[in-house]
Tab-separated table of C-alpha atoms in Angstrom:
chain	number	residue	atom	x	y	z
A	388	MET	CA	-29.756	1.334	-7.790
A	389	LEU	CA	-29.400	-2.372	-6.953
A	390	THR	CA	-26.059	-4.264	-7.302
A	391	PRO	CA	-25.307	-8.025	-7.431
A	392	TYR	CA	-24.125	-7.649	-3.741
A	393	ASP	CA	-27.652	-6.652	-2.583
A	394	GLU	CA	-28.714	-10.330	-3.067
A	395	PHE	CA	-27.008	-11.265	0.132
A	396	PRO	CA	-28.245	-10.635	3.750
A	397	VAL	CA	-25.242	-8.665	4.810
A	398	HIS	CA	-26.422	-5.069	4.546
A	399	GLN	CA	-25.053	-2.644	7.147
A	400	SER	CA	-27.349	0.228	6.279
A	401	SER	CA	-30.936	0.684	5.040
A	402	ARG	CA	-29.626	1.543	1.526
A	403	PRO	CA	-28.460	-0.668	-1.394
A	404	PHE	CA	-24.809	-1.226	-1.744
A	405	SER	CA	-24.569	1.368	-4.481
A	406	MET	CA	-25.099	4.062	-1.820
A	407	VAL	CA	-22.647	4.684	1.066
A	408	PRO	CA	-23.323	6.258	4.395
A	409	SER	CA	-21.352	9.381	3.533
A	410	THR	CA	-21.345	11.939	0.797
A	411	ASP	CA	-17.650	12.834	1.329
A	412	TYR	CA	-15.410	12.332	-1.707
A	413	GLY	CA	-12.824	10.721	0.651
A	414	TRP	CA	-14.980	7.699	1.094
A	415	ASP	CA	-13.756	4.696	-0.894
A	416	ASP	CA	-13.339	0.937	-0.891
A	417	GLY	CA	-10.767	-1.306	-2.476
A	418	TYR	CA	-7.750	-3.553	-2.632
A	419	TYR	CA	-4.033	-3.749	-2.880
A	420	PHE	CA	-2.267	-6.923	-4.011
A	421	GLY	CA	1.525	-7.282	-4.118
A	422	LEU	CA	3.687	-10.140	-5.444
A	423	MET	CA	7.454	-9.772	-4.782
A	424	ASN	CA	10.568	-11.738	-5.680
A	425	PRO	CA	13.593	-10.440	-3.635
A	426	VAL	CA	16.112	-12.888	-5.385
A	427	ASP	CA	15.381	-11.528	-8.875
A	428	ARG	CA	14.412	-8.039	-7.625
A	429	GLN	CA	10.947	-8.003	-9.208
A	430	PHE	CA	7.705	-6.633	-7.842
A	431	LEU	CA	4.146	-6.730	-9.242
A	432	ASP	CA	1.596	-4.354	-7.646
A	433	VAL	CA	-2.131	-4.426	-8.479
A	434	ASN	CA	-4.562	-1.804	-7.040
A	435	PHE	CA	-8.375	-1.483	-7.452
A	436	ARG	CA	-10.515	1.114	-5.663
A	437	VAL	CA	-14.139	2.263	-5.934
A	438	ASN	CA	-15.334	5.825	-5.139
A	439	PRO	CA	-19.122	5.711	-4.980
A	440	ASN	CA	-19.411	9.520	-4.479
A	441	THR	CA	-17.655	10.392	-7.724
A	442	ASP	CA	-19.096	7.252	-9.416
A	443	MET	CA	-15.644	6.176	-10.508
A	444	VAL	CA	-13.558	3.009	-10.118
A	445	GLY	CA	-9.862	3.039	-10.669
A	446	GLY	CA	-7.109	0.523	-10.874
A	447	ALA	CA	-3.391	0.225	-11.673
A	448	ALA	CA	-0.744	-2.373	-12.326
A	449	LEU	CA	2.891	-1.703	-11.588
A	450	LEU	CA	5.838	-3.793	-12.482
A	451	VAL	CA	9.359	-3.255	-11.203
A	452	VAL	CA	12.033	-5.244	-13.196
A	453	ASP	CA	15.765	-4.489	-13.820
A	454	ASP	CA	15.545	-1.389	-11.581
A	455	HIS	CA	12.823	0.112	-13.824
A	456	GLN	CA	9.332	1.012	-12.691
A	457	PHE	CA	6.385	0.686	-15.154
A	458	VAL	CA	2.759	1.587	-14.473
A	459	VAL	CA	-0.545	1.122	-16.325
A	460	ARG	CA	-3.582	3.094	-15.032
A	461	THR	CA	-7.266	2.432	-15.777
A	462	ASN	CA	-10.584	3.828	-14.731
A	463	ARG	CA	-14.206	4.078	-15.676
A	464	CYS	CA	-17.591	5.060	-14.249
A	465	TRP	CA	-18.616	2.558	-11.540
A	466	ARG	CA	-22.347	2.282	-11.533
A	467	ARG	CA	-22.616	1.156	-15.176
A	468	ASP	CA	-20.941	-2.217	-14.209
A	469	PHE	CA	-20.379	-3.413	-10.631
A	470	ASP	CA	-17.931	-6.220	-11.681
A	471	LEU	CA	-14.348	-6.080	-10.406
A	472	ARG	CA	-13.140	-5.231	-13.947
A	473	ILE	CA	-11.794	-2.178	-15.639
A	474	GLY	CA	-11.027	-2.840	-19.263
A	475	PRO	CA	-8.169	-5.388	-19.508
A	476	LEU	CA	-7.721	-5.371	-15.672
A	477	ARG	CA	-9.943	-7.745	-13.683
A	478	LEU	CA	-9.945	-9.434	-10.292
A	479	GLU	CA	-11.579	-12.789	-9.495
A	480	ASN	CA	-12.369	-13.825	-5.946
A	481	LEU	CA	-11.929	-17.599	-6.132
A	482	GLU	CA	-12.229	-18.270	-2.449
A	483	PRO	CA	-12.947	-15.512	0.105
A	484	MET	CA	-10.013	-14.726	2.290
A	485	ARG	CA	-7.893	-17.437	0.572
A	486	GLN	CA	-7.530	-17.119	-3.238
A	487	TRP	CA	-7.700	-14.413	-5.805
A	488	ARG	CA	-6.964	-14.435	-9.496
A	489	LEU	CA	-5.412	-11.237	-10.842
A	490	VAL	CA	-5.462	-10.750	-14.656
A	491	LEU	CA	-4.283	-8.031	-16.918
A	492	GLU	CA	-5.277	-9.098	-20.479
A	493	GLU	CA	-3.096	-8.190	-23.572
A	494	ASN	CA	-3.264	-4.487	-24.246
A	495	ASP	CA	-1.190	-1.812	-26.029
A	496	SER	CA	0.988	-1.082	-23.032
A	497	GLY	CA	2.927	-4.413	-23.407
A	498	LEU	CA	2.269	-5.588	-19.811
A	499	ALA	CA	0.027	-8.533	-19.126
A	500	PHE	CA	-0.230	-11.173	-16.393
A	501	ASP	CA	-2.328	-13.982	-14.971
A	502	VAL	CA	-1.386	-14.706	-11.433
A	503	LEU	CA	-2.934	-16.595	-8.488
A	504	TRP	CA	-2.723	-14.909	-5.057
A	505	GLN	CA	-2.967	-17.609	-2.304
A	506	ALA	CA	-3.186	-16.797	1.386
A	507	ALA	CA	-0.336	-17.931	3.750
A	508	THR	CA	-2.231	-16.994	6.979
A	509	PRO	CA	-5.704	-15.765	7.989
A	510	PRO	CA	-6.358	-12.078	7.323
A	511	ILE	CA	-5.322	-9.616	10.171
A	512	LEU	CA	-7.727	-6.832	10.958
A	513	GLU	CA	-5.986	-3.518	11.923
A	514	ALA	CA	-7.290	-1.313	14.717
A	515	HIS	CA	-9.963	1.014	13.423
A	516	HIS	CA	-8.637	4.254	11.961
A	517	TYR	CA	-10.413	7.344	13.255
A	518	VAL	CA	-9.275	10.883	13.199
A	519	GLU	CA	-11.007	14.265	13.770
A	520	GLN	CA	-9.812	17.712	12.730
A	521	ARG	CA	-11.583	20.671	14.305
A	522	GLY	CA	-14.606	18.581	15.081
A	523	ARG	CA	-14.916	17.116	11.570
A	524	VAL	CA	-14.209	13.415	11.047
A	525	THR	CA	-11.436	13.145	8.440
A	526	THR	CA	-10.551	9.448	8.743
A	527	ASP	CA	-13.011	6.570	9.618
A	528	GLN	CA	-11.735	3.464	8.067
A	529	SER	CA	-11.226	-0.326	8.451
A	530	ARG	CA	-8.399	-2.278	6.870
A	531	TYR	CA	-7.281	-5.878	7.052
A	532	ASN	CA	-3.950	-7.280	5.771
A	533	GLN	CA	-2.915	-10.726	4.690
A	534	PRO	CA	0.395	-12.488	3.773
A	535	GLY	CA	0.408	-14.984	0.895
A	536	ARG	CA	2.325	-16.485	-1.918
A	537	GLY	CA	2.048	-16.104	-5.693
A	538	SER	CA	2.022	-18.295	-8.860
A	539	GLY	CA	1.386	-17.751	-12.510
A	540	TRP	CA	3.036	-15.565	-15.186
A	541	ILE	CA	3.964	-11.981	-16.133
A	542	SER	CA	4.630	-10.799	-19.665
A	543	PHE	CA	6.201	-7.555	-20.456
A	544	ARG	CA	7.220	-6.431	-24.018
A	545	GLY	CA	8.532	-9.819	-25.224
A	546	ARG	CA	9.772	-11.157	-21.911
A	547	THR	CA	7.964	-13.750	-19.832
A	548	ILE	CA	8.502	-14.009	-16.079
A	549	ASP	CA	7.466	-17.202	-14.207
A	550	VAL	CA	5.871	-16.613	-10.794
A	551	THR	CA	6.375	-19.540	-8.498
A	552	PRO	CA	5.485	-19.724	-4.746
A	553	GLU	CA	8.962	-20.751	-3.814
A	554	ARG	CA	10.365	-17.431	-4.911
A	555	TRP	CA	7.373	-15.131	-4.839
A	556	GLY	CA	5.956	-13.863	-1.677
A	557	ALA	CA	2.608	-11.985	-1.662
A	558	ALA	CA	0.731	-9.413	0.395
A	559	ARG	CA	-2.588	-7.746	0.220
A	560	ASP	CA	-4.913	-5.395	2.009
A	561	HIS	CA	-8.494	-4.391	1.748
A	562	SER	CA	-9.755	-1.070	3.234
A	563	TRP	CA	-12.983	0.842	3.195
A	564	GLY	CA	-14.497	3.929	4.684
A	565	LEU	CA	-13.500	7.580	4.992
A	566	TYR	CA	-9.887	7.904	3.941
A	567	VAL	CA	-7.568	10.681	2.977
A	568	GLN	CA	-8.920	13.630	1.042
A	569	ARG	CA	-7.324	13.505	-2.364
A	570	PRO	CA	-7.124	16.637	-4.560
A	571	PRO	CA	-8.797	17.649	-6.806
A	572	PHE	CA	-11.670	16.506	-4.533
A	573	ALA	CA	-10.389	18.316	-1.426
A	574	PRO	CA	-10.706	21.868	-0.139
A	575	ASP	CA	-7.765	24.228	-0.531
A	576	PRO	CA	-6.166	24.252	2.881
A	577	SER	CA	-5.340	27.931	2.557
A	578	HIS	CA	-9.067	28.682	2.961
A	579	LEU	CA	-9.327	26.620	6.196
A	580	PRO	CA	-8.290	27.425	9.782
A	581	PRO	CA	-4.851	26.111	10.615
A	582	THR	CA	-4.312	22.583	11.751
A	583	PRO	CA	-4.767	22.552	15.598
A	584	PRO	CA	-1.457	22.743	17.492
A	585	ARG	CA	-2.113	19.249	19.035
A	586	SER	CA	-1.599	17.750	15.649
A	587	ARG	CA	2.033	16.654	15.402
A	588	PRO	CA	3.540	15.509	12.126
A	589	ARG	CA	4.430	11.845	11.689
A	590	ALA	CA	8.188	11.368	10.996
A	591	LEU	CA	8.642	7.567	10.499
A	592	ARG	CA	6.379	4.924	9.095
A	593	PHE	CA	7.271	1.227	8.812
A	594	TRP	CA	4.494	-0.978	7.543
A	595	THR	CA	5.130	-4.601	6.488
A	596	ILE	CA	3.459	-7.839	5.486
A	597	PHE	CA	5.867	-10.815	5.324
A	598	SER	CA	5.596	-14.541	4.496
A	599	PHE	CA	7.745	-17.616	4.167
A	600	PRO	CA	7.515	-20.459	1.620
A	601	ASP	CA	6.316	-24.014	2.182
A	602	GLY	CA	3.599	-23.228	4.669
A	603	GLY	CA	5.855	-21.213	6.894
A	604	PRO	CA	5.139	-18.191	9.144
A	605	GLY	CA	3.504	-14.976	8.025
A	606	GLY	CA	2.593	-11.741	9.687
A	607	PHE	CA	1.991	-8.050	9.658
A	608	PHE	CA	2.969	-5.105	11.827
A	609	GLN	CA	3.181	-1.302	11.582
A	610	ALA	CA	4.962	1.353	13.575
A	611	ASN	CA	4.388	5.156	13.088
A	612	GLU	CA	6.503	7.657	15.116
A	613	LEU	CA	7.198	11.333	15.721
A	614	SER	CA	10.688	12.615	15.316
A	615	ASP	CA	11.599	11.792	18.934
A	616	GLY	CA	10.379	8.184	18.540
A	617	SER	CA	7.111	8.667	20.449
A	618	GLN	CA	3.609	7.895	19.169
A	619	ALA	CA	1.387	10.379	20.915
A	620	GLY	CA	-0.655	13.117	19.222
A	621	MET	CA	-0.424	12.157	15.570
A	622	THR	CA	-3.575	12.815	13.623
A	623	ASP	CA	-2.785	12.020	9.917
A	624	VAL	CA	-4.264	9.182	7.950
A	625	PHE	CA	-1.442	6.648	8.609
A	626	SER	CA	-0.841	7.471	12.279
A	627	SER	CA	-2.048	4.300	13.910
A	628	PRO	CA	-0.232	3.180	17.044
A	629	PHE	CA	1.929	0.034	16.917
A	630	GLU	CA	0.140	-3.208	16.178
A	631	GLY	CA	0.732	-6.491	14.580
A	632	ARG	CA	0.182	-10.228	14.486
A	633	ILE	CA	2.288	-13.325	13.576
A	634	HIS	CA	1.049	-16.700	12.525
A	635	LEU	CA	3.481	-19.763	12.334
A	636	GLY	CA	1.499	-21.244	9.548
A	637	PRO	CA	-1.833	-21.235	7.613
A	638	ASP	CA	-3.660	-22.954	10.416
A	639	ASP	CA	-1.879	-21.365	13.452
A	640	GLU	CA	-4.137	-19.166	15.599
A	641	GLY	CA	-1.441	-16.448	15.838
A	642	VAL	CA	-0.241	-14.111	18.482
A	643	ASP	CA	-0.824	-10.326	18.839
A	644	LEU	CA	2.173	-8.043	19.082
A	645	ALA	CA	2.314	-5.466	21.980
A	646	THR	CA	5.599	-3.523	21.859
A	647	TYR	CA	8.605	-3.137	19.690
A	648	GLU	CA	12.174	-1.765	19.377
A	649	HIS	CA	13.948	-1.104	16.199
A	650	ASP	CA	17.362	-0.524	14.656
A	651	MET	CA	17.540	0.721	11.114
A	652	THR	CA	20.319	1.690	8.745
A	653	PHE	CA	20.037	4.075	5.784
A	654	GLU	CA	22.246	4.874	2.808
A	655	PRO	CA	24.488	7.711	3.980
A	656	GLY	CA	22.981	11.168	3.544
A	657	THR	CA	19.606	9.827	2.212
A	658	ARG	CA	16.245	8.424	3.449
A	659	LEU	CA	16.929	5.228	1.649
A	660	LEU	CA	16.439	2.205	3.922
A	661	ARG	CA	19.278	-0.386	3.878
A	662	THR	CA	18.364	-2.718	6.807
A	663	ALA	CA	15.895	-2.894	9.715
A	664	SER	CA	15.864	-5.096	12.746
A	665	PHE	CA	12.806	-5.370	15.036
A	666	ARG	CA	12.557	-6.884	18.449
A	667	LEU	CA	8.872	-7.604	18.955
A	668	THR	CA	7.165	-8.506	22.190
A	669	ASP	CA	3.856	-10.327	21.941
A	670	ALA	CA	0.887	-10.079	24.276
A	671	ALA	CA	2.176	-12.952	26.388
A	672	GLY	CA	5.501	-11.324	26.890
A	673	ALA	CA	7.462	-13.572	24.471
A	674	THR	CA	10.103	-12.049	22.059
A	675	TRP	CA	10.260	-12.391	18.307
A	676	GLU	CA	13.105	-11.007	16.149
A	677	VAL	CA	12.647	-9.980	12.542
A	678	ASP	CA	15.513	-8.830	10.272
A	679	PHE	CA	14.947	-7.030	6.927
A	680	GLU	CA	17.615	-6.524	4.294
A	681	ARG	CA	16.705	-4.395	1.304
A	682	ALA	CA	16.679	-6.574	-1.842
A	683	MET	CA	15.948	-3.877	-4.475
A	684	MET	CA	15.561	-0.174	-4.946
A	685	PRO	CA	12.206	1.038	-3.662
A	686	TRP	CA	9.608	2.217	-6.059
A	687	SER	CA	7.374	5.262	-5.924
A	688	PRO	CA	3.583	4.897	-5.495
A	689	ARG	CA	3.019	8.429	-6.838
A	690	THR	CA	2.152	7.308	-10.383
A	691	LEU	CA	-0.341	4.570	-9.306
A	692	GLY	CA	-3.322	6.916	-9.230
A	693	TYR	CA	-3.840	7.452	-5.612
A	694	SER	CA	-2.693	11.006	-5.418
A	695	VAL	CA	-3.082	14.185	-7.500
A	696	GLY	CA	-0.798	14.414	-10.481
A	697	SER	CA	-0.561	10.665	-10.977
A	698	TRP	CA	-2.603	10.836	-14.138
A	699	ARG	CA	-1.338	13.028	-17.005
A	700	ASP	CA	-4.337	15.395	-16.790
A	701	GLY	CA	-3.526	16.052	-13.112
A	702	GLY	CA	-6.231	13.946	-11.656
A	703	ASN	CA	-6.289	10.561	-9.844
A	704	PHE	CA	-8.056	7.358	-10.302
A	705	HIS	CA	-11.232	8.689	-8.702
A	706	SER	CA	-11.551	11.576	-11.226
A	707	PHE	CA	-13.004	11.547	-14.652
A	708	HIS	CA	-10.584	11.074	-17.628
A	709	GLY	CA	-12.759	11.571	-20.610
A	710	SER	CA	-14.599	8.207	-20.937
A	711	GLU	CA	-17.309	6.582	-18.885
A	712	GLU	CA	-16.403	3.212	-20.287
A	713	LEU	CA	-12.683	3.096	-20.061
A	714	ALA	CA	-9.758	5.451	-19.694
A	715	ILE	CA	-6.271	3.836	-19.889
A	716	GLU	CA	-2.790	5.183	-19.975
A	717	TRP	CA	0.720	4.155	-19.082
A	718	ASP	CA	4.152	5.528	-18.457
A	719	GLU	CA	7.341	4.377	-20.213
A	720	PRO	CA	9.674	2.572	-17.778
A	721	VAL	CA	11.420	4.836	-15.379
A	722	ASP	CA	14.908	4.140	-14.055
A	723	ILE	CA	14.878	4.025	-10.241
A	724	SER	CA	18.401	2.563	-9.785
A	725	VAL	CA	19.772	5.858	-8.384
A	726	GLN	CA	17.988	7.526	-5.508
A	727	PRO	CA	17.067	10.221	-4.498
A	728	MET	CA	15.629	10.850	-8.027
A	729	PRO	CA	13.633	13.479	-9.743
A	730	PRO	CA	9.867	13.493	-8.644
A	731	LEU	CA	7.885	10.930	-10.634
A	732	ALA	CA	4.454	12.592	-10.633
A	733	ASN	CA	3.091	13.223	-14.075
A	734	VAL	CA	1.931	16.620	-13.033
A	735	PRO	CA	3.962	18.590	-10.461
A	736	VAL	CA	2.333	18.621	-6.972
A	737	ALA	CA	1.832	22.015	-5.384
A	738	PRO	CA	2.588	22.669	-1.794
A	739	GLY	CA	-0.247	21.628	0.473
A	740	GLU	CA	-1.639	18.973	-1.993
A	741	ASP	CA	0.714	16.186	-0.710
A	742	ARG	CA	-2.161	14.674	1.399
A	743	PHE	CA	-0.307	11.334	1.681
A	744	ARG	CA	2.671	13.122	3.163
A	745	MET	CA	5.129	11.552	0.651
A	746	ARG	CA	7.462	14.527	0.564
A	747	ALA	CA	6.087	14.936	-2.924
A	748	ASP	CA	5.892	18.719	-3.454
A	749	ALA	CA	7.183	19.998	-6.740
A	750	GLY	CA	10.954	20.340	-7.096
A	751	LYS	CA	11.997	18.056	-4.159
A	752	PRO	CA	14.048	15.004	-4.963
A	753	GLU	CA	12.229	11.758	-4.293
A	754	THR	CA	13.203	8.487	-2.639
A	755	GLY	CA	10.858	5.584	-3.210
A	756	THR	CA	8.924	4.187	-0.262
A	757	VAL	CA	7.817	0.661	-1.215
A	758	LEU	CA	10.199	-2.230	-1.405
A	759	THR	CA	10.813	-5.813	-0.794
A	760	CYS	CA	13.387	-7.315	1.520
A	761	HIS	CA	15.024	-10.626	2.428
A	762	VAL	CA	13.513	-11.486	5.756
A	763	VAL	CA	14.716	-13.610	8.687
A	764	LEU	CA	12.499	-14.488	11.591
A	765	ARG	CA	13.479	-15.909	14.981
A	766	SER	CA	10.573	-17.273	17.117
A	767	PRO	CA	10.504	-17.140	20.969
A	768	GLY	CA	11.392	-20.827	20.976
A	769	GLY	CA	14.649	-20.096	19.232
A	770	ARG	CA	13.770	-21.415	15.806
A	771	ARG	CA	15.159	-19.459	12.764
A	772	TYR	CA	13.181	-19.083	9.611
A	773	ASP	CA	15.099	-17.951	6.482
A	774	GLY	CA	14.083	-17.169	3.007
A	775	GLY	CA	11.177	-14.846	3.777
A	776	THR	CA	9.835	-12.170	1.535
A	777	CYS	CA	7.885	-9.013	2.369
A	778	HIS	CA	6.224	-5.748	1.229
A	779	VAL	CA	7.775	-2.867	3.258
A	780	ASP	CA	6.314	0.639	3.155
A	781	CYS	CA	9.061	2.675	4.827
A	782	SER	CA	8.834	6.486	4.738
A	783	VAL	CA	11.046	8.751	6.760
A	784	LEU	CA	9.431	12.202	6.535
A	785	GLY	CA	11.944	13.589	9.007
A	786	PRO	CA	13.634	15.006	10.793
A	787	TYR	CA	14.510	11.794	12.595
A	788	PRO	CA	17.683	12.593	14.649
A	789	ARG	CA	18.266	9.033	15.910
A	790	TYR	CA	19.257	8.018	12.326
A	791	GLY	CA	20.937	11.304	11.389
A	792	ILE	CA	18.102	12.444	9.150
A	793	THR	CA	17.418	16.114	9.170
A	794	GLU	CA	14.832	18.207	7.301
A	795	ALA	CA	17.471	18.908	4.670
A	796	THR	CA	18.097	15.223	3.962
A	797	PRO	CA	16.904	14.426	0.474
């Protein structure tokens, strides 16, 4: 089947774009967009992913306001319409790598928005993600990330929120390839041989995209560690070694980051991040310092649609929900002001189904992993940049003795 994209001379295989070079249900392609306001403690998250092998495309819009998390989920069959639209949710690529328009039209959920996502720096390509388990490729994926700023408006049940680039930072990523196996399209691990002993569980993940207003700096970096702080031997989907890049402005060529040190604080007796300070050394040996101070309670990605149990029927945004044309549902606002909190999945997650390793098994208390922070950057020349905003994905799966986190820590 032909798609509108087949008109362009950019094919990477002998097949049309409607066919991908894998029949694995873990192969997908899609976007994350985030707009965040740390001053007013607000966060808008928009997701859109295509799974050619289930012939489904799924999306979600999440709003955090007044310490409450609200999610709208949409999906439909993909090959009937290749546009970046699922019912009221649509994405418009106004200028590749620079500008996107994100729209959620009026609908019965009460959430609507029309926002412009504008790049603050060039996109930053991560190192290729590749993992094998017992000779089978389980991750083979590319991803690039980009800082930005946001403008436009958000409406939620009678309240209108103005989005201005002075207050609203933005982030996005685009990834494609063989990703994590998501139940219900994944084998029951009890019927497979055990994970090889060389596979060691990741304990800490810190992934961030940050930007500053008025054409200031922007960047990305990620660090994934074992319980002892080392990085060797991890084989899960998020276990890339340290990497990152910082640009001092939209036209700056940027510098690659080589090594890092960190110092974090957590709310006592929890996995809830309070502050984080990173000392980053770039490829030329110069030192950058970045300080993060949590601006709001973190939200949980478990109801977006990525994982099993996020939809009310127990599926995810790559499974069929009763309509080829449009399935849409939403959750009432959930109070996230006190954490740890009860698990947010719409359907309890059984042991072994937590493929994203979010400590999401049924019955466990939950701490959100995604948040925005106030950011301060100090460049090698000694200049200090204040007023930064960021997306931070911080998950401590533990134990992590350095910060007093044990397996029993909720």
